[in-house]
Each structure stands twice: as structure tokens, then as C-alpha cells.
Amino acid sequence: MITNIDELYEALSRVMAHKRWWDTDNKWEILLGAVLVQNTNWRNVDYALANLNEATQFLPKKILALDQEQLQALIRPSGFYKGKSNTIIALLTWLEGYHFDLAQAARKGFSTLRKELLAIKGIGEETADALLVYVFDQSTFIADKYAQRMFEKFGFASNGYKQLKSKIGWPETMDTLKAQNLHGWIIEYGQVYLKNDEVWQSGPLKNFKLKLRTADD
């Protein structure tokens, strides 16, 4: 188990800019973006979000009122638009059961909410955790590709999202804002310093060490 996530947070806090990862207060925009960004880059997502905003103002009832071909046309710039349209419809239909009240859904608690999200076709582990952290104000580690590559540089290689996440000892002190910051900082740091070994060695976290506790400790 990795036991010093709080130390990693502090190390990143000293060298990274303190800004929001999602530059919007509209949680419906964040929710849609979390689906649309799957298997694409953010520039393509921006085009799709601009289309959705113009057509629906990100209002879930308006999105569900579209027929599927209309929705697919709006999100087409993000790629995989047929599958993503199905996921958006399924996600919003699930939230309709909570009267589109995100706070009401969040009151179900972390474990129940995560289980319900993962039951929605097209919502995988990473998307579920991003929604939990940025939409439902929960706190958890998002073990995305940048995190996996960074932790490998720190000496902990994993075979994917689920394994890395299972090895994270998540401190009680890591609230929602800290979870958001950590995720954003890992991506931003990775975009600069994970290009190759030489660039990694020029980074301020090159000597950071993970603390590992075994089952026998």
C-alpha cells in the first residue's frame, strides 16, 4: 500500500500553479465533458461542448429531449459519437431518477454512488471517479494514465487503473478540493515531464520516493 499520498500532494503543491482543472462552475458541462473526453483530446471536446451549449445550454432535460441523431450530430467532433451518445443518454436518464438533483445523488454516499455509476454502460473506472470528484464532490484518487506513468517513475509499476487505485492509501485529510488539485497537477506535471527520461530528470519531483507498506508491516 502506498502511504504517503499527502506528501506527494504537498510536493506538487509547492511547484504547480494553483488553478482549477475544470475551468467552469457548471457541473452539467463537467459531467458531459467527462464522457466526451474518452479516447480523444480536449480540443475536440471543446467543439462538441460548444455545440451542446448552443443547442441545450447543458440542461439535462433539453438534452434528453433531443432525438439520438441530433445528439450524435452535436457531439460528433469528439469522436465515437454513437457510443458516447448512448452513454450520455444513459447517464442523464439515471440522474432523472434523482430529479436531476446532483446533491441528492451525492447523498447516497461514495460506495453506492460509484457502484451505480459503474453500472451505466460506457462509464468505466476513470470516468466514474472523475464524476465523483468533480460533479458529486466526493474525494478519491483518479489513477489515470498520467498517474500510472508518474508512479512508475517513482518506482511503482502497475498493470492498469484498477491495480494502481487499489494500492493507494487515501488519507482522510484529502478532501474534494485536494482530490481535484492532485488529479489536475499530476496531468499538468506529466504533460511537461513525462515526455522522456531526460525531461523527467529535469523535473522537481525526480527524487520523490513513494512509501510502501506491505501486508506484513
Short mmCIF file of N, CA, C and O in Angstrom, two decimals, residues 56-169:
data_model
loop_
_atom_site.label_atom_id
_atom_site.label_comp_id
_atom_site.label_asym_id
_atom_site.label_seq_id
_atom_site.Cartn_x
_atom_site.Cartn_y
_atom_site.Cartn_z
N THR A 56 -28.56 23.34 -26.17
CA THR A 56 -29.28 22.91 -24.96
C THR A 56 -28.92 23.67 -23.69
O THR A 56 -29.55 23.46 -22.65
N GLN A 57 -27.89 24.54 -23.76
CA GLN A 57 -27.39 25.23 -22.56
C GLN A 57 -26.97 24.23 -21.47
O GLN A 57 -27.00 24.55 -20.27
N PHE A 58 -26.65 23.02 -21.87
CA PHE A 58 -26.26 21.92 -20.98
C PHE A 58 -27.38 21.49 -20.04
O PHE A 58 -27.12 20.83 -19.03
N LEU A 59 -28.61 21.86 -20.34
CA LEU A 59 -29.73 21.47 -19.48
C LEU A 59 -30.10 20.01 -19.76
O LEU A 59 -30.40 19.65 -20.91
N PRO A 60 -30.08 19.16 -18.75
CA PRO A 60 -30.28 17.73 -19.00
C PRO A 60 -31.63 17.39 -19.63
O PRO A 60 -31.71 16.49 -20.46
N LYS A 61 -32.68 18.10 -19.26
CA LYS A 61 -33.99 17.82 -19.86
C LYS A 61 -33.98 18.13 -21.36
O LYS A 61 -34.59 17.40 -22.15
N LYS A 62 -33.28 19.19 -21.73
CA LYS A 62 -33.20 19.55 -23.15
C LYS A 62 -32.38 18.51 -23.93
O LYS A 62 -32.71 18.19 -25.07
N ILE A 63 -31.33 18.02 -23.30
CA ILE A 63 -30.50 17.01 -23.98
C ILE A 63 -31.30 15.73 -24.19
O ILE A 63 -31.28 15.13 -25.27
N LEU A 64 -32.05 15.31 -23.16
CA LEU A 64 -32.86 14.10 -23.30
C LEU A 64 -34.02 14.29 -24.27
O LEU A 64 -34.55 13.31 -24.80
N ALA A 65 -34.40 15.54 -24.52
CA ALA A 65 -35.48 15.80 -25.47
C ALA A 65 -35.02 15.70 -26.92
O ALA A 65 -35.84 15.61 -27.85
N LEU A 66 -33.69 15.73 -27.13
CA LEU A 66 -33.17 15.56 -28.48
C LEU A 66 -33.38 14.11 -28.93
O LEU A 66 -33.34 13.19 -28.11
N ASP A 67 -33.58 13.92 -30.24
CA ASP A 67 -33.53 12.53 -30.69
C ASP A 67 -32.05 12.15 -30.83
O ASP A 67 -31.17 13.00 -30.86
N GLN A 68 -31.78 10.87 -30.89
CA GLN A 68 -30.40 10.41 -30.79
C GLN A 68 -29.55 10.91 -31.95
O GLN A 68 -28.36 11.22 -31.77
N GLU A 69 -30.12 11.02 -33.13
CA GLU A 69 -29.36 11.52 -34.27
C GLU A 69 -28.95 12.98 -34.07
O GLU A 69 -27.85 13.39 -34.46
N GLN A 70 -29.83 13.76 -33.47
CA GLN A 70 -29.49 15.16 -33.18
C GLN A 70 -28.34 15.23 -32.19
O GLN A 70 -27.39 16.00 -32.37
N LEU A 71 -28.41 14.42 -31.14
CA LEU A 71 -27.34 14.41 -30.14
C LEU A 71 -26.03 13.96 -30.77
O LEU A 71 -24.97 14.56 -30.52
N GLN A 72 -26.08 12.93 -31.59
CA GLN A 72 -24.87 12.44 -32.24
C GLN A 72 -24.24 13.51 -33.13
O GLN A 72 -23.01 13.65 -33.15
N ALA A 73 -25.06 14.27 -33.82
CA ALA A 73 -24.53 15.33 -34.68
C ALA A 73 -23.84 16.41 -33.86
O ALA A 73 -22.78 16.93 -34.25
N LEU A 74 -24.39 16.73 -32.69
CA LEU A 74 -23.81 17.77 -31.84
C LEU A 74 -22.47 17.35 -31.27
O LEU A 74 -21.55 18.17 -31.15
N ILE A 75 -22.33 16.07 -30.90
CA ILE A 75 -21.09 15.63 -30.23
C ILE A 75 -20.12 14.96 -31.20
O ILE A 75 -19.07 14.48 -30.77
N ARG A 76 -20.45 14.95 -32.46
CA ARG A 76 -19.61 14.26 -33.45
C ARG A 76 -18.14 14.67 -33.40
O ARG A 76 -17.25 13.82 -33.58
N PRO A 77 -17.79 15.97 -33.14
CA PRO A 77 -16.37 16.34 -33.12
C PRO A 77 -15.54 15.58 -32.09
O PRO A 77 -14.32 15.48 -32.23
N SER A 78 -16.20 15.03 -31.06
CA SER A 78 -15.44 14.32 -30.01
C SER A 78 -15.09 12.89 -30.41
O SER A 78 -14.34 12.22 -29.69
N GLY A 79 -15.62 12.42 -31.52
CA GLY A 79 -15.35 11.05 -31.95
C GLY A 79 -16.16 10.03 -31.16
O GLY A 79 -16.72 10.34 -30.12
N PHE A 80 -16.24 8.82 -31.71
CA PHE A 80 -17.00 7.74 -31.06
C PHE A 80 -18.39 8.23 -30.62
O PHE A 80 -18.88 7.90 -29.53
N TYR A 81 -18.98 9.03 -31.48
CA TYR A 81 -20.18 9.78 -31.09
C TYR A 81 -21.40 8.89 -30.88
O TYR A 81 -22.28 9.23 -30.09
N LYS A 82 -21.46 7.73 -31.53
CA LYS A 82 -22.60 6.85 -31.31
C LYS A 82 -22.56 6.26 -29.90
O LYS A 82 -23.56 6.30 -29.17
N GLY A 83 -21.40 5.72 -29.53
CA GLY A 83 -21.28 5.17 -28.18
C GLY A 83 -21.43 6.23 -27.11
O GLY A 83 -22.08 6.02 -26.08
N LYS A 84 -20.83 7.40 -27.34
CA LYS A 84 -20.90 8.47 -26.34
C LYS A 84 -22.33 9.01 -26.20
O LYS A 84 -22.75 9.39 -25.10
N SER A 85 -23.08 9.03 -27.30
CA SER A 85 -24.48 9.47 -27.19
C SER A 85 -25.27 8.50 -26.33
O SER A 85 -26.09 8.91 -25.50
N ASN A 86 -25.01 7.21 -26.50
CA ASN A 86 -25.69 6.21 -25.66
C ASN A 86 -25.34 6.40 -24.19
O ASN A 86 -26.21 6.30 -23.31
N THR A 87 -24.06 6.68 -23.92
CA THR A 87 -23.63 6.87 -22.54
C THR A 87 -24.25 8.12 -21.93
O THR A 87 -24.72 8.11 -20.78
N ILE A 88 -24.27 9.21 -22.68
CA ILE A 88 -24.88 10.45 -22.19
C ILE A 88 -26.35 10.24 -21.87
O ILE A 88 -26.85 10.65 -20.80
N ILE A 89 -27.06 9.58 -22.76
CA ILE A 89 -28.50 9.33 -22.54
C ILE A 89 -28.69 8.45 -21.30
O ILE A 89 -29.55 8.72 -20.46
N ALA A 90 -27.87 7.41 -21.17
CA ALA A 90 -28.00 6.51 -20.03
C ALA A 90 -27.67 7.23 -18.72
O ALA A 90 -28.35 7.05 -17.69
N LEU A 91 -26.63 8.06 -18.74
CA LEU A 91 -26.22 8.79 -17.54
C LEU A 91 -27.29 9.80 -17.12
O LEU A 91 -27.64 9.89 -15.93
N LEU A 92 -27.82 10.54 -18.08
CA LEU A 92 -28.85 11.54 -17.76
C LEU A 92 -30.16 10.87 -17.36
O LEU A 92 -30.88 11.39 -16.49
N THR A 93 -30.48 9.74 -17.96
CA THR A 93 -31.69 9.01 -17.58
C THR A 93 -31.56 8.50 -16.14
O THR A 93 -32.53 8.54 -15.36
N TRP A 94 -30.37 8.04 -15.78
CA TRP A 94 -30.11 7.63 -14.39
C TRP A 94 -30.31 8.82 -13.44
O TRP A 94 -30.96 8.69 -12.39
N LEU A 95 -29.80 9.98 -13.82
CA LEU A 95 -29.94 11.16 -12.97
C LEU A 95 -31.37 11.69 -12.93
O LEU A 95 -31.76 12.35 -11.97
N GLU A 96 -32.14 11.36 -13.95
CA GLU A 96 -33.56 11.73 -13.93
C GLU A 96 -34.25 11.07 -12.74
O GLU A 96 -35.19 11.61 -12.16
N GLY A 97 -33.76 9.89 -12.36
CA GLY A 97 -34.29 9.21 -11.19
C GLY A 97 -34.03 9.96 -9.89
O GLY A 97 -34.69 9.72 -8.87
N TYR A 98 -33.08 10.88 -9.93
CA TYR A 98 -32.79 11.77 -8.79
C TYR A 98 -33.35 13.18 -9.04
O TYR A 98 -32.93 14.13 -8.38
N HIS A 99 -34.29 13.29 -10.00
CA HIS A 99 -34.90 14.57 -10.36
C HIS A 99 -33.83 15.59 -10.81
O HIS A 99 -34.00 16.79 -10.59
N PHE A 100 -32.77 15.08 -11.42
CA PHE A 100 -31.65 15.90 -11.89
C PHE A 100 -31.04 16.73 -10.76
O PHE A 100 -30.49 17.82 -11.00
N ASP A 101 -31.13 16.23 -9.56
CA ASP A 101 -30.58 16.90 -8.38
C ASP A 101 -29.25 16.21 -8.03
O ASP A 101 -29.24 15.14 -7.42
N LEU A 102 -28.14 16.84 -8.41
CA LEU A 102 -26.83 16.23 -8.21
C LEU A 102 -26.52 16.05 -6.72
O LEU A 102 -25.90 15.06 -6.33
N ALA A 103 -26.96 17.00 -5.91
CA ALA A 103 -26.72 16.90 -4.47
C ALA A 103 -27.48 15.72 -3.87
O ALA A 103 -26.98 15.03 -2.97
N GLN A 104 -28.70 15.48 -4.37
CA GLN A 104 -29.48 14.35 -3.89
C GLN A 104 -28.78 13.04 -4.23
O GLN A 104 -28.68 12.13 -3.39
N ALA A 105 -28.24 12.94 -5.43
CA ALA A 105 -27.50 11.74 -5.82
C ALA A 105 -26.26 11.57 -4.94
O ALA A 105 -25.96 10.47 -4.48
N ALA A 106 -25.57 12.68 -4.66
CA ALA A 106 -24.34 12.61 -3.86
C ALA A 106 -24.60 12.12 -2.45
O ALA A 106 -23.73 11.50 -1.83
N ARG A 107 -25.80 12.35 -1.95
CA ARG A 107 -26.12 11.92 -0.58
C ARG A 107 -26.21 10.40 -0.45
O ARG A 107 -26.27 9.87 0.66
N LYS A 108 -26.20 9.70 -1.56
CA LYS A 108 -26.20 8.23 -1.50
C LYS A 108 -24.91 7.71 -0.88
O LYS A 108 -24.84 6.58 -0.41
N GLY A 109 -23.86 8.52 -0.90
CA GLY A 109 -22.59 8.10 -0.35
C GLY A 109 -21.67 7.55 -1.42
O GLY A 109 -22.12 7.09 -2.48
N PHE A 110 -20.38 7.58 -1.15
CA PHE A 110 -19.37 7.27 -2.15
C PHE A 110 -19.52 5.88 -2.75
O PHE A 110 -19.59 5.71 -3.96
N SER A 111 -19.57 4.86 -1.92
CA SER A 111 -19.56 3.47 -2.42
C SER A 111 -20.78 3.16 -3.27
O SER A 111 -20.68 2.59 -4.36
N THR A 112 -21.96 3.56 -2.78
CA THR A 112 -23.20 3.30 -3.53
C THR A 112 -23.20 4.07 -4.83
O THR A 112 -23.57 3.54 -5.89
N LEU A 113 -22.79 5.32 -4.77
CA LEU A 113 -22.78 6.17 -5.97
C LEU A 113 -21.82 5.62 -7.01
O LEU A 113 -22.14 5.56 -8.20
N ARG A 114 -20.65 5.19 -6.58
CA ARG A 114 -19.67 4.65 -7.53
C ARG A 114 -20.20 3.37 -8.18
O ARG A 114 -20.04 3.15 -9.38
N LYS A 115 -20.84 2.54 -7.39
CA LYS A 115 -21.40 1.30 -7.93
C LYS A 115 -22.48 1.60 -8.96
O LYS A 115 -22.55 0.97 -10.02
N GLU A 116 -23.32 2.58 -8.69
CA GLU A 116 -24.38 2.94 -9.63
C GLU A 116 -23.79 3.53 -10.92
O GLU A 116 -24.28 3.23 -12.02
N LEU A 117 -22.76 4.34 -10.79
CA LEU A 117 -22.13 4.91 -11.98
C LEU A 117 -21.50 3.82 -12.84
O LEU A 117 -21.65 3.83 -14.07
N LEU A 118 -20.82 2.88 -12.22
CA LEU A 118 -20.16 1.81 -12.97
C LEU A 118 -21.15 0.87 -13.64
O LEU A 118 -20.79 0.15 -14.57
N ALA A 119 -22.38 0.88 -13.17
CA ALA A 119 -23.42 0.04 -13.78
C ALA A 119 -23.96 0.65 -15.07
O ALA A 119 -24.67 -0.02 -15.83
N ILE A 120 -23.61 1.91 -15.34
CA ILE A 120 -24.07 2.58 -16.56
C ILE A 120 -23.12 2.23 -17.70
O ILE A 120 -21.90 2.42 -17.61
N LYS A 121 -23.66 1.71 -18.79
CA LYS A 121 -22.84 1.30 -19.92
C LYS A 121 -22.07 2.51 -20.47
O LYS A 121 -22.66 3.56 -20.75
N GLY A 122 -20.76 2.35 -20.60
CA GLY A 122 -19.92 3.42 -21.11
C GLY A 122 -19.23 4.21 -20.02
O GLY A 122 -18.36 5.04 -20.32
N ILE A 123 -19.58 3.97 -18.76
CA ILE A 123 -18.91 4.62 -17.64
C ILE A 123 -17.93 3.63 -17.02
O ILE A 123 -18.34 2.67 -16.36
N GLY A 124 -16.66 3.86 -17.26
CA GLY A 124 -15.63 3.00 -16.69
C GLY A 124 -15.09 3.58 -15.40
O GLY A 124 -15.57 4.59 -14.89
N GLU A 125 -14.04 2.95 -14.88
CA GLU A 125 -13.48 3.34 -13.59
C GLU A 125 -13.02 4.80 -13.59
O GLU A 125 -13.32 5.56 -12.66
N GLU A 126 -12.27 5.21 -14.61
CA GLU A 126 -11.73 6.57 -14.62
C GLU A 126 -12.83 7.61 -14.73
O GLU A 126 -12.83 8.62 -14.01
N THR A 127 -13.79 7.40 -15.63
CA THR A 127 -14.88 8.35 -15.78
C THR A 127 -15.72 8.42 -14.51
O THR A 127 -16.11 9.51 -14.07
N ALA A 128 -15.99 7.28 -13.89
CA ALA A 128 -16.76 7.26 -12.64
C ALA A 128 -16.06 8.08 -11.57
O ALA A 128 -16.69 8.90 -10.88
N ASP A 129 -14.75 7.89 -11.43
CA ASP A 129 -14.02 8.62 -10.40
C ASP A 129 -13.96 10.11 -10.70
O ASP A 129 -14.06 10.95 -9.79
N ALA A 130 -13.80 10.47 -11.98
CA ALA A 130 -13.81 11.89 -12.35
C ALA A 130 -15.16 12.52 -12.01
O ALA A 130 -15.22 13.65 -11.50
N LEU A 131 -16.25 11.82 -12.29
CA LEU A 131 -17.58 12.33 -11.95
C LEU A 131 -17.75 12.46 -10.45
O LEU A 131 -18.29 13.46 -9.96
N LEU A 132 -17.26 11.48 -9.70
CA LEU A 132 -17.36 11.53 -8.25
C LEU A 132 -16.64 12.75 -7.69
O LEU A 132 -17.16 13.45 -6.81
N VAL A 133 -15.46 13.02 -8.20
CA VAL A 133 -14.63 14.10 -7.66
C VAL A 133 -15.11 15.47 -8.11
O VAL A 133 -15.19 16.42 -7.31
N TYR A 134 -15.46 15.60 -9.39
CA TYR A 134 -15.74 16.93 -9.94
C TYR A 134 -17.23 17.29 -10.01
O TYR A 134 -17.57 18.47 -10.06
N VAL A 135 -18.08 16.30 -10.01
CA VAL A 135 -19.52 16.58 -10.12
C VAL A 135 -20.25 16.34 -8.80
O VAL A 135 -21.11 17.12 -8.40
N PHE A 136 -19.86 15.26 -8.10
CA PHE A 136 -20.58 14.88 -6.89
C PHE A 136 -19.82 15.21 -5.60
O PHE A 136 -20.23 14.80 -4.51
N ASP A 137 -18.73 15.96 -5.72
CA ASP A 137 -17.99 16.49 -4.56
C ASP A 137 -17.54 15.40 -3.59
O ASP A 137 -17.56 15.58 -2.37
N GLN A 138 -17.11 14.28 -4.14
CA GLN A 138 -16.53 13.21 -3.34
C GLN A 138 -15.00 13.32 -3.40
O GLN A 138 -14.46 14.18 -4.10
N SER A 139 -14.30 12.47 -2.68
CA SER A 139 -12.84 12.50 -2.68
C SER A 139 -12.29 11.10 -2.92
O SER A 139 -12.60 10.17 -2.17
N THR A 140 -11.52 10.97 -3.99
CA THR A 140 -10.89 9.69 -4.30
C THR A 140 -9.74 9.92 -5.26
O THR A 140 -9.61 11.02 -5.84
N PHE A 141 -8.90 8.93 -5.43
CA PHE A 141 -7.76 9.03 -6.32
C PHE A 141 -8.16 8.62 -7.73
O PHE A 141 -8.82 7.59 -7.93
N ILE A 142 -7.78 9.42 -8.71
CA ILE A 142 -8.04 9.13 -10.12
C ILE A 142 -6.75 8.58 -10.72
O ILE A 142 -5.80 9.31 -10.97
N ALA A 143 -6.73 7.27 -10.94
CA ALA A 143 -5.50 6.57 -11.33
C ALA A 143 -5.34 6.52 -12.85
O ALA A 143 -5.13 5.45 -13.43
N ASP A 144 -5.40 7.68 -13.49
CA ASP A 144 -5.38 7.73 -14.94
C ASP A 144 -3.99 7.41 -15.51
O ASP A 144 -3.06 7.07 -14.77
N LYS A 145 -3.86 7.52 -16.82
CA LYS A 145 -2.61 7.14 -17.47
C LYS A 145 -1.42 7.97 -16.98
O LYS A 145 -0.31 7.45 -16.82
N TYR A 146 -1.65 9.26 -16.75
CA TYR A 146 -0.56 10.10 -16.25
C TYR A 146 -0.12 9.64 -14.86
O TYR A 146 1.06 9.59 -14.55
N ALA A 147 -1.10 9.32 -14.01
CA ALA A 147 -0.77 8.83 -12.66
C ALA A 147 0.00 7.51 -12.75
O ALA A 147 1.00 7.30 -12.05
N GLN A 148 -0.44 6.62 -13.63
CA GLN A 148 0.24 5.33 -13.77
C GLN A 148 1.68 5.52 -14.22
O GLN A 148 2.60 4.88 -13.69
N ARG A 149 1.90 6.41 -15.17
CA ARG A 149 3.25 6.65 -15.68
C ARG A 149 4.12 7.36 -14.63
O ARG A 149 5.30 7.05 -14.47
N MET A 150 3.53 8.31 -13.90
CA MET A 150 4.27 9.02 -12.88
C MET A 150 4.69 8.07 -11.76
O MET A 150 5.84 8.08 -11.31
N PHE A 151 3.76 7.22 -11.31
CA PHE A 151 4.08 6.31 -10.22
C PHE A 151 5.09 5.26 -10.66
O PHE A 151 5.89 4.78 -9.84
N GLU A 152 5.09 4.93 -11.93
CA GLU A 152 6.13 4.02 -12.43
C GLU A 152 7.50 4.68 -12.33
O GLU A 152 8.49 4.04 -11.97
N LYS A 153 7.56 5.99 -12.63
CA LYS A 153 8.81 6.72 -12.47
C LYS A 153 9.25 6.75 -11.01
O LYS A 153 10.44 6.76 -10.70
N PHE A 154 8.26 6.76 -10.11
CA PHE A 154 8.57 6.76 -8.68
C PHE A 154 8.93 5.36 -8.17
O PHE A 154 9.25 5.19 -7.00
N GLY A 155 8.86 4.35 -9.06
CA GLY A 155 9.26 3.01 -8.68
C GLY A 155 8.13 2.03 -8.43
O GLY A 155 8.37 0.91 -7.99
N PHE A 156 6.89 2.46 -8.74
CA PHE A 156 5.76 1.55 -8.55
C PHE A 156 5.05 1.34 -9.88
O PHE A 156 4.27 2.18 -10.33
N ALA A 157 5.34 0.23 -10.51
CA ALA A 157 4.71 -0.10 -11.80
C ALA A 157 3.41 -0.86 -11.55
O ALA A 157 3.36 -1.76 -10.72
N SER A 158 2.38 -0.51 -12.27
CA SER A 158 1.09 -1.20 -12.15
C SER A 158 0.67 -1.69 -13.53
O SER A 158 1.21 -1.27 -14.54
N ASN A 159 -0.33 -2.56 -13.54
CA ASN A 159 -0.80 -3.08 -14.83
C ASN A 159 -2.12 -2.45 -15.24
O ASN A 159 -2.87 -3.01 -16.01
N GLY A 160 -2.39 -1.25 -14.72
CA GLY A 160 -3.59 -0.54 -15.15
C GLY A 160 -4.28 0.21 -14.03
O GLY A 160 -3.80 0.26 -12.89
N TYR A 161 -5.38 0.81 -14.38
CA TYR A 161 -6.11 1.70 -13.49
C TYR A 161 -6.47 1.03 -12.17
O TYR A 161 -6.19 1.54 -11.08
N LYS A 162 -7.10 -0.12 -12.28
CA LYS A 162 -7.67 -0.77 -11.10
C LYS A 162 -6.58 -1.16 -10.10
O LYS A 162 -6.74 -0.98 -8.89
N GLN A 163 -5.47 -1.68 -10.61
CA GLN A 163 -4.41 -2.12 -9.70
C GLN A 163 -3.77 -0.95 -8.98
O GLN A 163 -3.55 -0.99 -7.77
N LEU A 164 -3.47 0.14 -9.71
CA LEU A 164 -2.87 1.29 -9.05
C LEU A 164 -3.81 1.85 -8.00
O LEU A 164 -3.40 2.11 -6.86
N LYS A 165 -5.07 2.02 -8.35
CA LYS A 165 -6.03 2.59 -7.40
C LYS A 165 -6.13 1.73 -6.14
O LYS A 165 -6.24 2.25 -5.02
N SER A 166 -6.08 0.42 -6.30
CA SER A 166 -6.22 -0.49 -5.15
C SER A 166 -5.03 -0.39 -4.20
O SER A 166 -5.14 -0.81 -3.04
N LYS A 167 -3.92 0.17 -4.68
CA LYS A 167 -2.71 0.25 -3.85
C LYS A 167 -2.54 1.63 -3.21
O LYS A 167 -1.53 1.87 -2.52
N ILE A 168 -3.49 2.53 -3.43
CA ILE A 168 -3.38 3.88 -2.88
C ILE A 168 -4.00 3.93 -1.49
O ILE A 168 -5.19 3.64 -1.31
N GLY A 169 -3.20 4.31 -0.51
CA GLY A 169 -3.75 4.59 0.81
C GLY A 169 -4.21 6.03 0.82
O GLY A 169 -3.40 6.96 0.90
#
